[in-house]
Short mmCIF file of C-alpha atoms and ligand atoms in Angstrom, two decimals:
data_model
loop_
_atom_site.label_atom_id
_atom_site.label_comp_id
_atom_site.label_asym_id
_atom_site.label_seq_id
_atom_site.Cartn_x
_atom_site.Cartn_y
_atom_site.Cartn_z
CA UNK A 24 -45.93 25.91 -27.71
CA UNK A 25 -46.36 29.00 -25.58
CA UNK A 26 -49.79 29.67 -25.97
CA UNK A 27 -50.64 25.53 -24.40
CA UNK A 28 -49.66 26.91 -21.19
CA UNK A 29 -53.07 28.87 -20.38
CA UNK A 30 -56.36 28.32 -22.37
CA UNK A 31 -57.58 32.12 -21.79
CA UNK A 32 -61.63 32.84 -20.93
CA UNK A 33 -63.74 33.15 -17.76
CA UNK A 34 -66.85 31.64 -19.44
CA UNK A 35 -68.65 28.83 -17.94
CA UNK A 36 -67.74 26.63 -21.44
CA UNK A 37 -64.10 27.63 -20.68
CA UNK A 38 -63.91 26.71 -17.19
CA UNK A 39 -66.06 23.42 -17.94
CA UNK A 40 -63.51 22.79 -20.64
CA UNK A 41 -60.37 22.87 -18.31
CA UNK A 42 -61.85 20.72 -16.14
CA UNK A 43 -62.19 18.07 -19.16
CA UNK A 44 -59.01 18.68 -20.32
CA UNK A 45 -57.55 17.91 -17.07
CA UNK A 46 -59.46 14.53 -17.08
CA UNK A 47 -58.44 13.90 -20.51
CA UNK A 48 -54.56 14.16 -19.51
CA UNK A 49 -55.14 11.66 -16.39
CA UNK A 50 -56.06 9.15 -18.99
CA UNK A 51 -55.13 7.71 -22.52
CA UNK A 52 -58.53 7.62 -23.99
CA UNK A 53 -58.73 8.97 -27.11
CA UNK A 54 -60.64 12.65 -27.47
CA UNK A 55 -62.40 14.29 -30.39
CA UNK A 56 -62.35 17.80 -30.48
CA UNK A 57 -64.95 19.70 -32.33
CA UNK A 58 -65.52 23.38 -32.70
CA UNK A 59 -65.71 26.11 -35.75
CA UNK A 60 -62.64 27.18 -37.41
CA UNK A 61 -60.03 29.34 -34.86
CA UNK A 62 -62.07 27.94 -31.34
CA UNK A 63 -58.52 26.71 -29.94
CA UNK A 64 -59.40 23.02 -30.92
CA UNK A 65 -55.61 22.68 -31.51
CA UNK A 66 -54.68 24.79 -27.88
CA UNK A 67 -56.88 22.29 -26.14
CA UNK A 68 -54.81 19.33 -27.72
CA UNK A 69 -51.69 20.43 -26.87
CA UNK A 70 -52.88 20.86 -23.30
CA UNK A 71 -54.29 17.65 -22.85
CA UNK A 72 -50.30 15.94 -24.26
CA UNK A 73 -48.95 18.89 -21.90
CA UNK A 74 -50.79 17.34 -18.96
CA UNK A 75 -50.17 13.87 -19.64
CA UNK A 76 -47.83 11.13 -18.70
CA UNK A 77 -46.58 11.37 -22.51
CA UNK A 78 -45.81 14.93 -22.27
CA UNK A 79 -41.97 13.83 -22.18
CA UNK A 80 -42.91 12.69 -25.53
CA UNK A 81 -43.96 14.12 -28.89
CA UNK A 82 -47.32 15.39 -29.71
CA UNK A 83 -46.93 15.19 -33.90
CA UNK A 84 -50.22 16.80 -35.75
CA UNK A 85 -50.86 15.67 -38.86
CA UNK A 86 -53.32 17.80 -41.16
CA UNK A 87 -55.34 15.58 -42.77
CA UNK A 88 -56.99 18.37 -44.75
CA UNK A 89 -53.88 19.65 -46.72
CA UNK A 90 -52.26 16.97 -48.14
CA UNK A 91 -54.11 14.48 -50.77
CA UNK A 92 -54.64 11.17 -49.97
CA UNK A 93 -51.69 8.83 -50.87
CA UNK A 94 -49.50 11.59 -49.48
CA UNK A 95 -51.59 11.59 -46.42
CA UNK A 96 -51.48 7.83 -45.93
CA UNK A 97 -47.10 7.49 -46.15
CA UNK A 98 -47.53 10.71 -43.46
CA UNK A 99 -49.33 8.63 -41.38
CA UNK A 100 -47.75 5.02 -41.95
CA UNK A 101 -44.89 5.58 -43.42
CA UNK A 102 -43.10 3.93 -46.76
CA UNK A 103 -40.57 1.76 -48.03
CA UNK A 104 -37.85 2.66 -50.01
CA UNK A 105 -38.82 1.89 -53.45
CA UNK A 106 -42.35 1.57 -52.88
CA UNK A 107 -43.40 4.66 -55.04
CA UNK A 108 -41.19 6.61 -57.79
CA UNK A 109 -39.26 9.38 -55.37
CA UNK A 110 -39.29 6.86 -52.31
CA UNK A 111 -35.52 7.12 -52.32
CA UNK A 112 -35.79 5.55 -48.29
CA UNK A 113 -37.10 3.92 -45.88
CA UNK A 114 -39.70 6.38 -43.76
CA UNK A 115 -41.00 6.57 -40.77
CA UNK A 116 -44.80 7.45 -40.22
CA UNK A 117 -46.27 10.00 -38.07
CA UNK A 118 -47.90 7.17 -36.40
CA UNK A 119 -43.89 5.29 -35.61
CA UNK A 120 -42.69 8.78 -34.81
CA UNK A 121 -45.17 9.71 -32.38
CA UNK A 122 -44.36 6.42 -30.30
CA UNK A 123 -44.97 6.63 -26.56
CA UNK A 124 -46.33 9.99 -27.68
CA UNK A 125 -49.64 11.91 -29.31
CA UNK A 126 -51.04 12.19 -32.16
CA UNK A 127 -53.40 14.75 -33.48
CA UNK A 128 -55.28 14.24 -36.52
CA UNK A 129 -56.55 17.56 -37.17
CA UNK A 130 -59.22 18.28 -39.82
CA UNK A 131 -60.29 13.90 -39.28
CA UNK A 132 -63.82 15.02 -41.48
CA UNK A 133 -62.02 15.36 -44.55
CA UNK A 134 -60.43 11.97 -44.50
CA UNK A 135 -61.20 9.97 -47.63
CA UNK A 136 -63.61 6.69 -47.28
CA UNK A 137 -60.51 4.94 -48.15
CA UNK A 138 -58.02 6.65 -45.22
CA UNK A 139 -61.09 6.50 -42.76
CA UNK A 140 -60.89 3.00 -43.14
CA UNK A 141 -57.07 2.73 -43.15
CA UNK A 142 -57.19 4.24 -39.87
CA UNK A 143 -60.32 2.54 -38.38
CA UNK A 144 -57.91 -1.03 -38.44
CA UNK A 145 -54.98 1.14 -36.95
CA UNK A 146 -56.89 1.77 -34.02
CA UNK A 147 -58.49 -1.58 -33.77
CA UNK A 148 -54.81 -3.05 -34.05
CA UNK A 149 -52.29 -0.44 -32.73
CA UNK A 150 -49.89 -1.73 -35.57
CA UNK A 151 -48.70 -0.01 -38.17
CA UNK A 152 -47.72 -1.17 -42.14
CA UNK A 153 -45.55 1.25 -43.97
CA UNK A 154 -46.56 1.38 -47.39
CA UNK A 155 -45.15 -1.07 -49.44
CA UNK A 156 -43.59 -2.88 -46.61
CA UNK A 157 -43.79 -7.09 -46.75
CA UNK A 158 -42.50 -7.12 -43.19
CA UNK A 159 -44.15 -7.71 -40.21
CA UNK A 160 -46.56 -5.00 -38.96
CA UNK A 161 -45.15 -2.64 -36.13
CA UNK A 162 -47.23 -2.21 -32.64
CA UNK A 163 -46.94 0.98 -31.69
CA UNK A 164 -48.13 3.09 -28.51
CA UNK A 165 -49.74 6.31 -29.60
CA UNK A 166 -52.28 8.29 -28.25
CA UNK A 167 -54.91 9.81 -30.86
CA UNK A 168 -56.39 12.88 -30.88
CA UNK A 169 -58.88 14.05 -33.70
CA UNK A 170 -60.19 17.23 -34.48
CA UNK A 171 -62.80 18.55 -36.71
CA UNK A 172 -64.74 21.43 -37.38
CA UNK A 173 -67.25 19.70 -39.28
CA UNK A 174 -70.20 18.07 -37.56
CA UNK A 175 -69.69 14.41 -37.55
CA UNK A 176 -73.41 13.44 -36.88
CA UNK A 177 -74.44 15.17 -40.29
CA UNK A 178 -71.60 13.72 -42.16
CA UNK A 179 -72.36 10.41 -40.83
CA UNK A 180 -76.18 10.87 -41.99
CA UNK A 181 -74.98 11.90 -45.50
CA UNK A 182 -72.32 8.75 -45.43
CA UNK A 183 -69.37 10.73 -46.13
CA UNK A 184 -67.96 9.88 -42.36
CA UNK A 185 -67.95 6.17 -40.61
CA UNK A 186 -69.85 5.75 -37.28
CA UNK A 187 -68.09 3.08 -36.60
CA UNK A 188 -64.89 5.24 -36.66
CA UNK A 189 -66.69 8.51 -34.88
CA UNK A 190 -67.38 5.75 -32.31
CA UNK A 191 -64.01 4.58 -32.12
CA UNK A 192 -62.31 8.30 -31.88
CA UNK A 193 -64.96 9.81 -29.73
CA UNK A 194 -64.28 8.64 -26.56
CA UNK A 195 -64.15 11.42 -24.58
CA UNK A 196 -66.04 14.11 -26.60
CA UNK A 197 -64.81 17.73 -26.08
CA UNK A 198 -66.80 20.58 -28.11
CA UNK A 199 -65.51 24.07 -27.60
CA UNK A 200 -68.20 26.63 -28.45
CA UNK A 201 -67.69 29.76 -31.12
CA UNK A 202 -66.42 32.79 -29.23
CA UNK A 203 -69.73 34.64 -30.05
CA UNK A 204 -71.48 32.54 -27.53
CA UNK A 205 -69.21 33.31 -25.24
CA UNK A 206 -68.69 36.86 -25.14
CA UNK A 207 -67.40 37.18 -21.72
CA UNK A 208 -64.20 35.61 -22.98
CA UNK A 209 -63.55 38.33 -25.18
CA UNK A 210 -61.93 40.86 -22.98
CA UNK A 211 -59.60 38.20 -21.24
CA UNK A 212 -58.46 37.54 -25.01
CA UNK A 213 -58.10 40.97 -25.63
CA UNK A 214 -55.42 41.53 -22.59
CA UNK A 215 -53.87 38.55 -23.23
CA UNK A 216 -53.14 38.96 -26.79
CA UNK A 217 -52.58 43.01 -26.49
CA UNK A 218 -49.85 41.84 -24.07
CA UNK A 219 -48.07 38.81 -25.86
CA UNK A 220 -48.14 41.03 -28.83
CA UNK A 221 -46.56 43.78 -27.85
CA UNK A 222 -43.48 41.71 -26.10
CA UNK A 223 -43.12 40.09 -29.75
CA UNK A 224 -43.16 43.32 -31.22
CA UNK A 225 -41.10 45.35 -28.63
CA UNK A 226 -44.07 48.06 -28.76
CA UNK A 227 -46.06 49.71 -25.83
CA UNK A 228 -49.30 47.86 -25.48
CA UNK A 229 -51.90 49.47 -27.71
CA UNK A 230 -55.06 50.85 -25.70
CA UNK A 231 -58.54 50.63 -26.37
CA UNK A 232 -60.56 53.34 -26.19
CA UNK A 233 -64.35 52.26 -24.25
CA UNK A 234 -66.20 52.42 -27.87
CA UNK A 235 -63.20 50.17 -29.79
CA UNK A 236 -63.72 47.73 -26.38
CA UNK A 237 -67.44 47.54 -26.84
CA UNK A 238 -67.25 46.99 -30.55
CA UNK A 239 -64.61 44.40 -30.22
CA UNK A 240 -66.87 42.45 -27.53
CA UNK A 241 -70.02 43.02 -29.74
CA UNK A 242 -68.70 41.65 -33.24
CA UNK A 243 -69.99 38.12 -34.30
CA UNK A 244 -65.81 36.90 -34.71
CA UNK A 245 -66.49 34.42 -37.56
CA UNK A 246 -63.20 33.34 -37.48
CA UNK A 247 -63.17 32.80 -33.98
CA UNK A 248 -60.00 33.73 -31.71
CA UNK A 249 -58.00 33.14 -34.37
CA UNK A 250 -59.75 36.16 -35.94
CA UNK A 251 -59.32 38.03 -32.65
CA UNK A 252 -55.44 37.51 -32.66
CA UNK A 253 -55.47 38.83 -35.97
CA UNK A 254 -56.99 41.64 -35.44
CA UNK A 255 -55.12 42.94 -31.96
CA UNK A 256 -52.08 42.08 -33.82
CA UNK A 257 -52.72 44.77 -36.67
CA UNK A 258 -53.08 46.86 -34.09
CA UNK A 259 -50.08 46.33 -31.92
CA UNK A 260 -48.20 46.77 -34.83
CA UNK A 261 -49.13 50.37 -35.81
CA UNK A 262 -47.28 51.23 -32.44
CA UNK A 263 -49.57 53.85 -31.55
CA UNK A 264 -49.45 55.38 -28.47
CA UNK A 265 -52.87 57.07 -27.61
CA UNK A 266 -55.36 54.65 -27.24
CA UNK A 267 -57.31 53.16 -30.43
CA UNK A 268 -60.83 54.78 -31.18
CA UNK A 269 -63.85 52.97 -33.01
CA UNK A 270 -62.98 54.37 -36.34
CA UNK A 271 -59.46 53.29 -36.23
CA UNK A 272 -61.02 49.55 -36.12
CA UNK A 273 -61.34 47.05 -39.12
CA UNK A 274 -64.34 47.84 -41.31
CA UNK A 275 -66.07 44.78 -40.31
CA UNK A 276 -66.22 45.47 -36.95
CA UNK A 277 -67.26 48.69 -37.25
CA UNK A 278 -70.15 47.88 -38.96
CA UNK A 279 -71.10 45.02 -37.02
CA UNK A 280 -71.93 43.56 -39.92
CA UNK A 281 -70.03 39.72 -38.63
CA UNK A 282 -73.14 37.36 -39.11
CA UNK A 283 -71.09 35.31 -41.74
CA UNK A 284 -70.78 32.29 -40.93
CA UNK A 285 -66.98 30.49 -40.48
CA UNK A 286 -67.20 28.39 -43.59
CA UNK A 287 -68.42 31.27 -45.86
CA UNK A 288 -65.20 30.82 -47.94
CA UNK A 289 -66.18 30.33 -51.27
CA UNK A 290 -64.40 30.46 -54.43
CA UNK A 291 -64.93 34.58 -54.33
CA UNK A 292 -63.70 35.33 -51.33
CA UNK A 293 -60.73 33.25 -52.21
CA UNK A 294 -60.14 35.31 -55.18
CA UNK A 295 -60.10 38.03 -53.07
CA UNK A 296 -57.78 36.74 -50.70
CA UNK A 297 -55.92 36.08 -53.55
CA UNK A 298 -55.60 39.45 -55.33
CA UNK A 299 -54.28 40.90 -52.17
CA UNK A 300 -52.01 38.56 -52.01
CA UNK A 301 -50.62 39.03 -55.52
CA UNK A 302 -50.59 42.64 -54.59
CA UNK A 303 -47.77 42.16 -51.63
CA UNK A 304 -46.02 39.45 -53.30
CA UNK A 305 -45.72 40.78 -57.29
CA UNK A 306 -46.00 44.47 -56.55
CA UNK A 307 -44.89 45.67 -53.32
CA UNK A 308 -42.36 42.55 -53.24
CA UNK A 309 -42.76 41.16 -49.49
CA UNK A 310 -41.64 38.24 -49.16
CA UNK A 311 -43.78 35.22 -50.15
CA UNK A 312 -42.62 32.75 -47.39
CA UNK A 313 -43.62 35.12 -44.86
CA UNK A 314 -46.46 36.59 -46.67
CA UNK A 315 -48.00 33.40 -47.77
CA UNK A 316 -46.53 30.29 -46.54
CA UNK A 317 -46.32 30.89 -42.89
CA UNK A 318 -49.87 31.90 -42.68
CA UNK A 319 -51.07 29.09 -44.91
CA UNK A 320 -49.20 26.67 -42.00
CA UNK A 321 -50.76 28.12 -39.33
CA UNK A 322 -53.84 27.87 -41.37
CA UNK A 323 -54.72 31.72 -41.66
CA UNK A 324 -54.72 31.20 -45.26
CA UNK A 325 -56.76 28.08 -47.03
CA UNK A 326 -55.86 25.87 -49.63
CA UNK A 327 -58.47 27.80 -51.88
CA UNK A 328 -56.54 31.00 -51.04
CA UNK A 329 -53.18 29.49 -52.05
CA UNK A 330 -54.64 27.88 -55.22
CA UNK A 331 -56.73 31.03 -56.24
CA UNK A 332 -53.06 32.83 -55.81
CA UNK A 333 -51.27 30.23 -57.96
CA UNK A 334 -53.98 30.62 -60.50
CA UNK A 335 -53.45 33.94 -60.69
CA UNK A 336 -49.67 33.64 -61.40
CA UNK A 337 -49.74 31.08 -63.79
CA UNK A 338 -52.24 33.31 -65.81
CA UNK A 339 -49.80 35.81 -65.78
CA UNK A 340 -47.06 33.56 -66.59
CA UNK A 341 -48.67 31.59 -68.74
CA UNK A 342 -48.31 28.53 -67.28
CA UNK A 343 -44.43 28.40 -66.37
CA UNK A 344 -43.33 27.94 -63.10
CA UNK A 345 -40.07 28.87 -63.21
CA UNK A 346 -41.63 32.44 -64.48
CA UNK A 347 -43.99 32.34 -61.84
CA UNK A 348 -40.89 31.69 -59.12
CA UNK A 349 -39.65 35.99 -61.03
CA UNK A 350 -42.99 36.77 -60.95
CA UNK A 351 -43.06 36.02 -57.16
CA UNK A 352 -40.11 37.69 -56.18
CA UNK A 353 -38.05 34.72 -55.09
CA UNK A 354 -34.54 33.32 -56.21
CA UNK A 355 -34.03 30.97 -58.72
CA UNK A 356 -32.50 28.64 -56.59
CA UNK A 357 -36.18 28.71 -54.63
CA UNK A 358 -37.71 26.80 -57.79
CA UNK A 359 -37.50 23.70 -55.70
CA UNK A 360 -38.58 24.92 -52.72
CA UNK A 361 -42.04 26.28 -54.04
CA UNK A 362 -42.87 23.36 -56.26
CA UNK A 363 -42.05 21.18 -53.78
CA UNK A 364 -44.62 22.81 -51.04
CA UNK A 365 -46.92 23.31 -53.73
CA UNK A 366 -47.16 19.91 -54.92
CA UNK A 367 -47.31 19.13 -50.65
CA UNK A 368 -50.36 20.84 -50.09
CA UNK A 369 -51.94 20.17 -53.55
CA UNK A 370 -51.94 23.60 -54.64
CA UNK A 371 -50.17 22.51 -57.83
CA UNK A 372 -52.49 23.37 -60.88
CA UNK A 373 -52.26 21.29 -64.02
CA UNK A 374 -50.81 23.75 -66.40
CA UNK A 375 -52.97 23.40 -69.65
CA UNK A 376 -55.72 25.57 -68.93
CA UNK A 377 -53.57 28.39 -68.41
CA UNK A 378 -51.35 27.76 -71.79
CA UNK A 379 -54.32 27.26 -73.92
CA UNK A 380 -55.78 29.71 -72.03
CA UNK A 381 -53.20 31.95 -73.06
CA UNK A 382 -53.16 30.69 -76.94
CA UNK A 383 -56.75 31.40 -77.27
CA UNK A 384 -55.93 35.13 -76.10
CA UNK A 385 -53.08 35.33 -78.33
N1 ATP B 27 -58.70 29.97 -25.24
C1 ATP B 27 -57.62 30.39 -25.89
N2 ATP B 27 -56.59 30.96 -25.22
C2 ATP B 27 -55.50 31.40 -25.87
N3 ATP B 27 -55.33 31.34 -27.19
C3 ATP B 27 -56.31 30.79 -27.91
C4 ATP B 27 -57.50 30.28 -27.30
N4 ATP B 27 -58.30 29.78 -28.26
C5 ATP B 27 -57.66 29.96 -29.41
N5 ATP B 27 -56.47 30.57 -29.23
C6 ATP B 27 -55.53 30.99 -30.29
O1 ATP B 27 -56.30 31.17 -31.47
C7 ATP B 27 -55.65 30.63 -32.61
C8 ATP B 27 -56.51 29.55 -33.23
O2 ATP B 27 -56.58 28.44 -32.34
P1 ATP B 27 -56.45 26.92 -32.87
O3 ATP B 27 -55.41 26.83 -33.92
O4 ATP B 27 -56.32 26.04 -31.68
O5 ATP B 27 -57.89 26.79 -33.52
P2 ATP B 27 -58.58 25.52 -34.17
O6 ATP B 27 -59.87 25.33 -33.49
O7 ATP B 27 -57.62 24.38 -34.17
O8 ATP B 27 -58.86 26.04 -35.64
P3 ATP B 27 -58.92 25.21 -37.06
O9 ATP B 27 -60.22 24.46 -37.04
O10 ATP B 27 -58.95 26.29 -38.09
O11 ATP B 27 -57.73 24.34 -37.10
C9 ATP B 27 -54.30 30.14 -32.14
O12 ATP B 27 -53.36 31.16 -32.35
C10 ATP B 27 -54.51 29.91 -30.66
O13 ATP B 27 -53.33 30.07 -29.97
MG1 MG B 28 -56.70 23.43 -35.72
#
C-alpha cells in the first residue's frame, strides 16, 4: 500500500505516534489502535507490519464489522469441507493464512460475545480449529492487530466488550486523535493529497486560493482524513486551472457548519446516501461496482448505506433480484456476482416486506 510509506502531519500526536509505531515494529506485542472513523487507524497498521521482521510476510485485515458472525468466524478459522451446506472444501482461515505474518482485526468492538470469546482462547493458545474440523488444532505464528473506533472502556462498562480480551489485545495501546485536534496537520494533508491526486488523475495540481486554505484548515472534518481525501479529490478532478476560491468549496465547509459528530449516521442520512446513489446507478447509469462497491470496501460507504440502497431497489422491483440486477444497470450474467457480495456483507434483505409491501399497494 502506497500511502504506508509516510504517515503525513507535523503535529505533536503525529510525531509522538511515529515514534510508537516504530517501537511497535521492533517488537511482536500485540497493539490496539483506537481513533474516530477515517484517523489512519488502518495507515498506522500497515506501518507497524511494514517495519517489522514479518514485513516479508502478509499483513491480512479482516473486517469484523461487515460480515455476520458465522461468516466471520470460517474468515478467521477457517472450515472443513462439508462442515456447512456450500462448504464445497477445505479452507484456510485468515488466522492459517496470515502465518509468520499480521493480522488486523479491524472494527474488534463489534465482535459478537460469542466471537470475542472465540478469539480470547486463540490468543491464549496460538492454535487454530477450522470449523468443523475433528483434527488436531493448528499452532500458528501470527501477529494481531485490533482496531476500533469505539471506546472500549465504555463498552466494557455496558458489558458488550470483555476486559479480559481488551487486556489481552491492548498491549501496546496506540490512540490517534481526530484531525480537528490537530489542525496543524491539515495543510501537510492538503499537499500531500493535492499531489498524489493529481499524478492519479494526470491533471495539474489544483490550487487553493488563501480563503479555500483557511476554510479547509478551519472545518471540524467529521470524517476525519478520510473526509479530507475526499474532498481534495473532487477537486482535482474538475481539472481546473486557476486556483479554487471559497465558494467553489463543498457546502459544508463553507458554512462551517462540521460539529457533527463521526458516528452521526443514522438511518436518514443513510437514506440519503442512498437516493444519490440510486440516482448514479438507475438514472445516469455509472457503473455500480465502481460507484458502490469499491467505496463500500474501502469503507466510504456503510453497510446502512448499501442496505438503505438495496431497499430502495427492491421497492422498485418488488422484491426480485434478478430485476433489481436491470434495474442496476448490470449484466445478467452479474446476478451472481451481486448476490453473492450482498449476502457477504449482509446487505441481503429478506424479500417479504417488499412483496407484500407491494400487494398492499396494488
Ligand atoms: N496521517 C495520514 N497520512 C496519510 N494518509 C492518511 C493519514 N491518515 C489517514 N490517511 C488516509 O485517510 C484514509 C482513511 O484512513 P484509514 O483507513 O487508515 O482510517 P481508519 O482510522 O482505519 O478508519 P475506519 O475507522 O473508518 O476504518 C485512507 O485513505 C488513508 O490513506
Ligand atoms: Mg480502518
Amino acid at each position: 500500500m502506497a500511502e504506508a510509506q509516510n504517515f503525513i502531519g507535523v503535529s505533536a500526536a503525529i510525531a509522538r505516534l511515529r515514534r510508537d509505531i516504530e517501537d511497535a515494529a521492533r517488537c511482536d506485542a500485540k497493539v490496539l489502535i483506537t481513533g474516530e472513523s477515517g484517523v489512519g487507524k488502518e495507515v498506522a497498521a500497515n506501518l507497524i507490519h511494514a517495519g517489522s521482521a514479518r514485513r516479508s510476510q502478509r499483513l491480512v485485515v479482516v473486517n469484523c464489522a461487515a460480515m455476520a458472525e458465522t461468516l466471520l468466524e470460517t474468515e478467521l478459522f477457517g472450515h472443513v469441507k462439508g462442515s456447512f451446506t456450500g462448504a464445497y472444501r477445505d479452507r484456510m482461515g485468515v488466522l492459517e493464512i496470515a502465518h509468520h505474518g499480521t493480522v488486523l482485526l479491524d472494527e474488534v468492538g463489534e465482535m459478537t460475545p460469542r466471537m470475542q470469546g472465540m478469539l480470547l482462547r486463540f490468543l491464549e493458545s496460538g492454535e487454530v480449529h477450522r470449523v468443523g474440523s475433528d483434527q488436531p488444532q493448528r499452532r500458528v505464528d501470527v501477529r494481531v492487530i485490533a482496531a476500533t473506533n469505539r471506546v472500549l472502556a465504555d463498552e466494557i462498562a455496558s458489558g458488550t466488550f470483555r476486559g479480559d480480551l481488551y487486556y489481552r489485545l491492548n498491549i501496546i495501546p496506540m490512540f490517534i486523535p481526530p484531525l480537528r485536534e490537530r489542525r496543524e496537520d491539515i495543510p501537510a494533508l492538503l499537499d500531500q493529497f493535492i499531489g498524489t491526486c493529481s499524478r492519479e488523475y494526470r491533471v495539474p495540481p489544483v490550487r487553493l486560493s488563501p480563503t479555500a486554505q483557511a476554510l479547509l484548515c478551519e472545518y471540524e472534518w467529521p470524517g476525519n482524513v478520510r473526509e479530507l481525501k475526499n474532498v481534495v479529490e473532487r477537486l482535482v478532478t474538475r481539472g481546473q486551472s486557476r486556483p479554487i476560491e471559497a465558494a467553489e468549496l463543498p457546502e459544508e465547509i463553507r458554512r462551517r457548519a462540521g460539529a457533527k459528530p463521526a458516528h452521526d449516521h443514522g438511518p436518514a442520512a443513510a437514506r440519503r446516501e442512498a437516493d444519490v446513489l440510486f440516482e448514479r446507478v438507475v438514472h445516469q447509469g455509472e457503473d455500480f461496482w465502481l460507484v458502490v462497491h469499491t467505496p463500500f470496501m474501502q469503507r466510504d460507504l456503510t453497510r446502512a448505506d448499501l442496505r438503505a440502497l438495496v431497499a430502495r431497489g427492491l421497492t422498485e422491483t418488488s422484491g426480485s433480484y434478478r430485476q433489481l440486477v436491470t434495474l442496476f444497470n448490470l449484466p445478467p450474467s452479474d446476478y451472481k456476482r451481486l448476490l453473492g457480495f450482498l449476502r457477504k456483507y449482509d446487505c441481503q434483505m429478506p424479500l417479504r416486506q417488499f412483496r407484500s409491501a407491494h400487494m398492499s399497494v396494488a
